[in-house]
């Protein structure tokens, strides 16, 4: 059974269109990633799915319940972690957790098995005010609070934004383990490199879904030849490659440039051209596309 | 549900207790306001400048003037010979009060056993004017007693007539305690509740509460109950301080007074919730409360400025200020010992306001966003 | 007005005369730090860090939250006095010449520090004015920036109405309005879309190509890969320093994320 089904959802704020005809089907038990930059419409979609926001058009169901008509039932079975840290900064870790357990009519003990893995990491600080926790700790506490009533579907809106690399890695590990409890997890993130941690992803930009598939399938969908190129003078390299006859696109990708050509060219051809332009320490290699390459292609 | 509600109230109390600024407003403010209004606005005066218009020029009138100025509180600045001169003294702000002793004062006193003294005060500062005249009246009363000796009977009388210049009605000016109670309750109930709800919106916790199975009514009640209780305590503190420090009595029924305090408090809470349903941030909530609630409560309720001396437009506006009715109720019960009959009408108006505000707040509270 | 004029007179000659002033010690690095240390009471926030950044280099300054990055930068830009150690920025000493440092650096923070309720031109004029640029200079700068960013149609729009990516590039351009030698970027590209982020980096490459030194702080490792060299701070110390390729080799892994994880967990 589908955990989340979205049909033709649209939403505008004034004359700003936030979501345009969104369709999505998410199977129960999936770790699903909604991937796109700030302002793509991720949070708006989450608010609609968590029944906080009414769509202008279309219909969405969560665990078979309509997000508008059955909002009361939906609110019992979902867990929601909003984009920014939304706990009480002046309450302690324990007080926050207790409070959210109580308003959902449960206790920490009852669902301890679910949060145990995560909670043990913040338990030493349980008397500390939430506002005094580090970014990674806050995020763990927020996750505990969202899980405390054993939700069927968990919505995590940009949980890893503003969190350092270590905490991000740990967080994704935690989500993998949670999945084993049979919870459907829907995560949004602006970081393309997190896509591979999901079973299925949707790329979203400007309120539109660009593509939905497994990360591997999405990577393989990139059909043109792709090269990573490097030389000492980066700015010149970009200019020279853009001017080259075979070039379709050049994008900076960290220490390399990603060069998409309009047909296969041997690496030597590219190398020689750059040599002629007096570049130094040239490196050219054929590579497989990343999610980000696909995103740039689709969004561009 | 009761358990959840209590958990909510407990959480709210933690917020309050852990924020020194909130605590300062909750408990420091009422005390500060009572002391400020009590001492600076009304009570103490020294060397108040006084003009004497003595038309009698007899022994007894001189004795009276001596008696009035002996204490050092009233300072004789000028003696005038005509009413025009007296008026001139007022206009040039030379004096704050004029004492008029009519011709034949001694004769009237001893022959007719009843003499008149007129006190004229500059009522542009109504509180000051009332304090001055009531002080002078007291002094004249002791003068009369001294003249009568210890006989016990009071055959001879000095009757004082008081006239206020510039602001003759002088309603509501005297009593700062009712006004302070009205202001404090509005401040804490309306402003603090609107702030605390707006804060949950601003930090995003309101969304978390909304997506929980908590009924919205519990969210609202959970947020306002602590403030209702605390402001009720504040009202009692103000009444208590008024009584012990400034001798402001509660002559009527204390139970009736507190019951109506509760009614007014609910009106203020409803206003606070209404503002917070519309205000997305604490800053907006703060500004709205300031301009829509605190300023009118101070300026248009008759607390600081008498309603009767306002321009008619402002008089009309004052009719929709809840504090106006509440101050009426307080004055009636506290000063005139009025019973339920006398305050039923303003109480009814407050009740209607409450119903209207609650309906509006309820309609505006968004369980889901549009 | 007179003050502004005087200020510009002071700035201009310096940039030309400096090589002579420093004849004995030619300025080889844009940023030099030797055992730079900051202690608060008995807590050492920055513990004897040493590094050099060459002119025109893009240098990534990385570290987890609370590793001491912010404290270190504050010392470098003259907002906080070091407890110990030496540092010079564009040849100026961080203890004695903080005013000169401020004139020679540009700063762009996460929040972009633009006034949302002013237009693009007004923002440029304001920041140009702060750095004592002449009216004429501000005018040419405004035209330059607007052309470079392709914002011609939006000159009179409020900055608040611009898309995030444009704001970001505008903020970068404004950080360079007074032609500073070094631009400090504090967490510059969090959350923008991949295409916008690349446009932004191309702007940075272009500036570096002109010889401007770029000092970037971030806690996103994938961002770090865009830098020529990076340093990683852990608990107040620089634990790794080198080009992304060198670091990956040193830690025997193929991603900067892994490098960071290995460092922090060590």
mmCIF file of N, CA and C in Angstrom, chain C residues 5 25 35 40 45 66 73 84 86 94 97 106 115-116 123 137 169 171 185 194 209 242:
data_model
loop_
_atom_site.group_PDB
_atom_site.id
_atom_site.type_symbol
_atom_site.label_atom_id
_atom_site.label_comp_id
_atom_site.label_asym_id
_atom_site.label_seq_id
_atom_site.Cartn_x
_atom_site.Cartn_y
_atom_site.Cartn_z
ATOM 1 N N UNK C 5 36.615 62.393 1.336
ATOM 2 C CA UNK C 5 37.611 62.713 0.331
ATOM 3 C C UNK C 5 39.011 62.362 0.823
ATOM 4 N N UNK C 25 61.091 43.621 3.430
ATOM 5 C CA UNK C 25 60.417 42.333 3.550
ATOM 6 C C UNK C 25 59.295 42.300 2.513
ATOM 7 N N UNK C 35 51.602 30.744 14.891
ATOM 8 C CA UNK C 35 51.241 30.412 16.279
ATOM 9 C C UNK C 35 50.136 31.309 16.840
ATOM 10 N N UNK C 40 40.313 32.344 26.190
ATOM 11 C CA UNK C 40 39.313 33.030 27.013
ATOM 12 C C UNK C 40 39.419 32.404 28.391
ATOM 13 N N UNK C 45 40.584 28.773 22.717
ATOM 14 C CA UNK C 45 39.674 28.642 21.577
ATOM 15 C C UNK C 45 40.462 28.384 20.306
ATOM 16 N N UNK C 66 32.002 25.218 16.429
ATOM 17 C CA UNK C 66 32.656 25.280 17.736
ATOM 18 C C UNK C 66 34.112 24.859 17.710
ATOM 19 N N UNK C 73 38.886 33.764 12.645
ATOM 20 C CA UNK C 73 38.626 34.785 11.625
ATOM 21 C C UNK C 73 38.553 36.163 12.245
ATOM 22 N N UNK C 84 48.263 35.466 21.737
ATOM 23 C CA UNK C 84 49.671 35.228 21.421
ATOM 24 C C UNK C 84 49.809 35.017 19.923
ATOM 25 N N UNK C 86 51.606 35.739 15.910
ATOM 26 C CA UNK C 86 51.643 36.843 14.967
ATOM 27 C C UNK C 86 50.768 36.527 13.762
ATOM 28 N N UNK C 94 48.138 42.395 12.654
ATOM 29 C CA UNK C 94 46.800 42.321 13.271
ATOM 30 C C UNK C 94 46.730 42.996 14.638
ATOM 31 N N UNK C 97 47.784 47.332 13.127
ATOM 32 C CA UNK C 97 47.277 48.009 11.931
ATOM 33 C C UNK C 97 45.879 47.539 11.523
ATOM 34 N N UNK C 106 37.494 42.565 2.170
ATOM 35 C CA UNK C 106 36.048 42.609 1.985
ATOM 36 C C UNK C 106 35.474 41.444 2.763
ATOM 37 N N UNK C 115 20.961 45.230 2.474
ATOM 38 C CA UNK C 115 19.722 45.787 2.998
ATOM 39 C C UNK C 115 18.595 45.442 2.044
ATOM 40 N N UNK C 116 17.684 44.624 2.536
ATOM 41 C CA UNK C 116 16.614 44.114 1.674
ATOM 42 C C UNK C 116 15.655 45.212 1.240
ATOM 43 N N UNK C 123 22.208 49.893 -2.360
ATOM 44 C CA UNK C 123 23.129 49.059 -1.573
ATOM 45 C C UNK C 123 24.572 49.315 -1.978
ATOM 46 N N UNK C 137 33.539 57.199 -8.594
ATOM 47 C CA UNK C 137 33.980 55.799 -8.501
ATOM 48 C C UNK C 137 32.783 54.892 -8.213
ATOM 49 N N UNK C 169 25.282 36.642 -5.305
ATOM 50 C CA UNK C 169 26.318 37.158 -6.196
ATOM 51 C C UNK C 169 26.480 38.659 -6.023
ATOM 52 N N UNK C 171 25.953 40.236 -3.249
ATOM 53 C CA UNK C 171 26.666 40.419 -1.980
ATOM 54 C C UNK C 171 28.169 40.247 -2.187
ATOM 55 N N UNK C 185 34.822 35.045 2.986
ATOM 56 C CA UNK C 185 33.467 34.570 2.755
ATOM 57 C C UNK C 185 33.090 33.631 3.888
ATOM 58 N N UNK C 194 22.121 24.024 -7.253
ATOM 59 C CA UNK C 194 23.416 23.673 -7.818
ATOM 60 C C UNK C 194 23.860 24.627 -8.923
ATOM 61 N N UNK C 209 41.455 34.985 -10.251
ATOM 62 C CA UNK C 209 42.248 35.163 -11.454
ATOM 63 C C UNK C 209 42.802 36.594 -11.554
ATOM 64 N N UNK C 242 46.245 21.349 3.159
ATOM 65 C CA UNK C 242 46.735 20.920 1.851
ATOM 66 C C UNK C 242 45.655 21.073 0.807
#
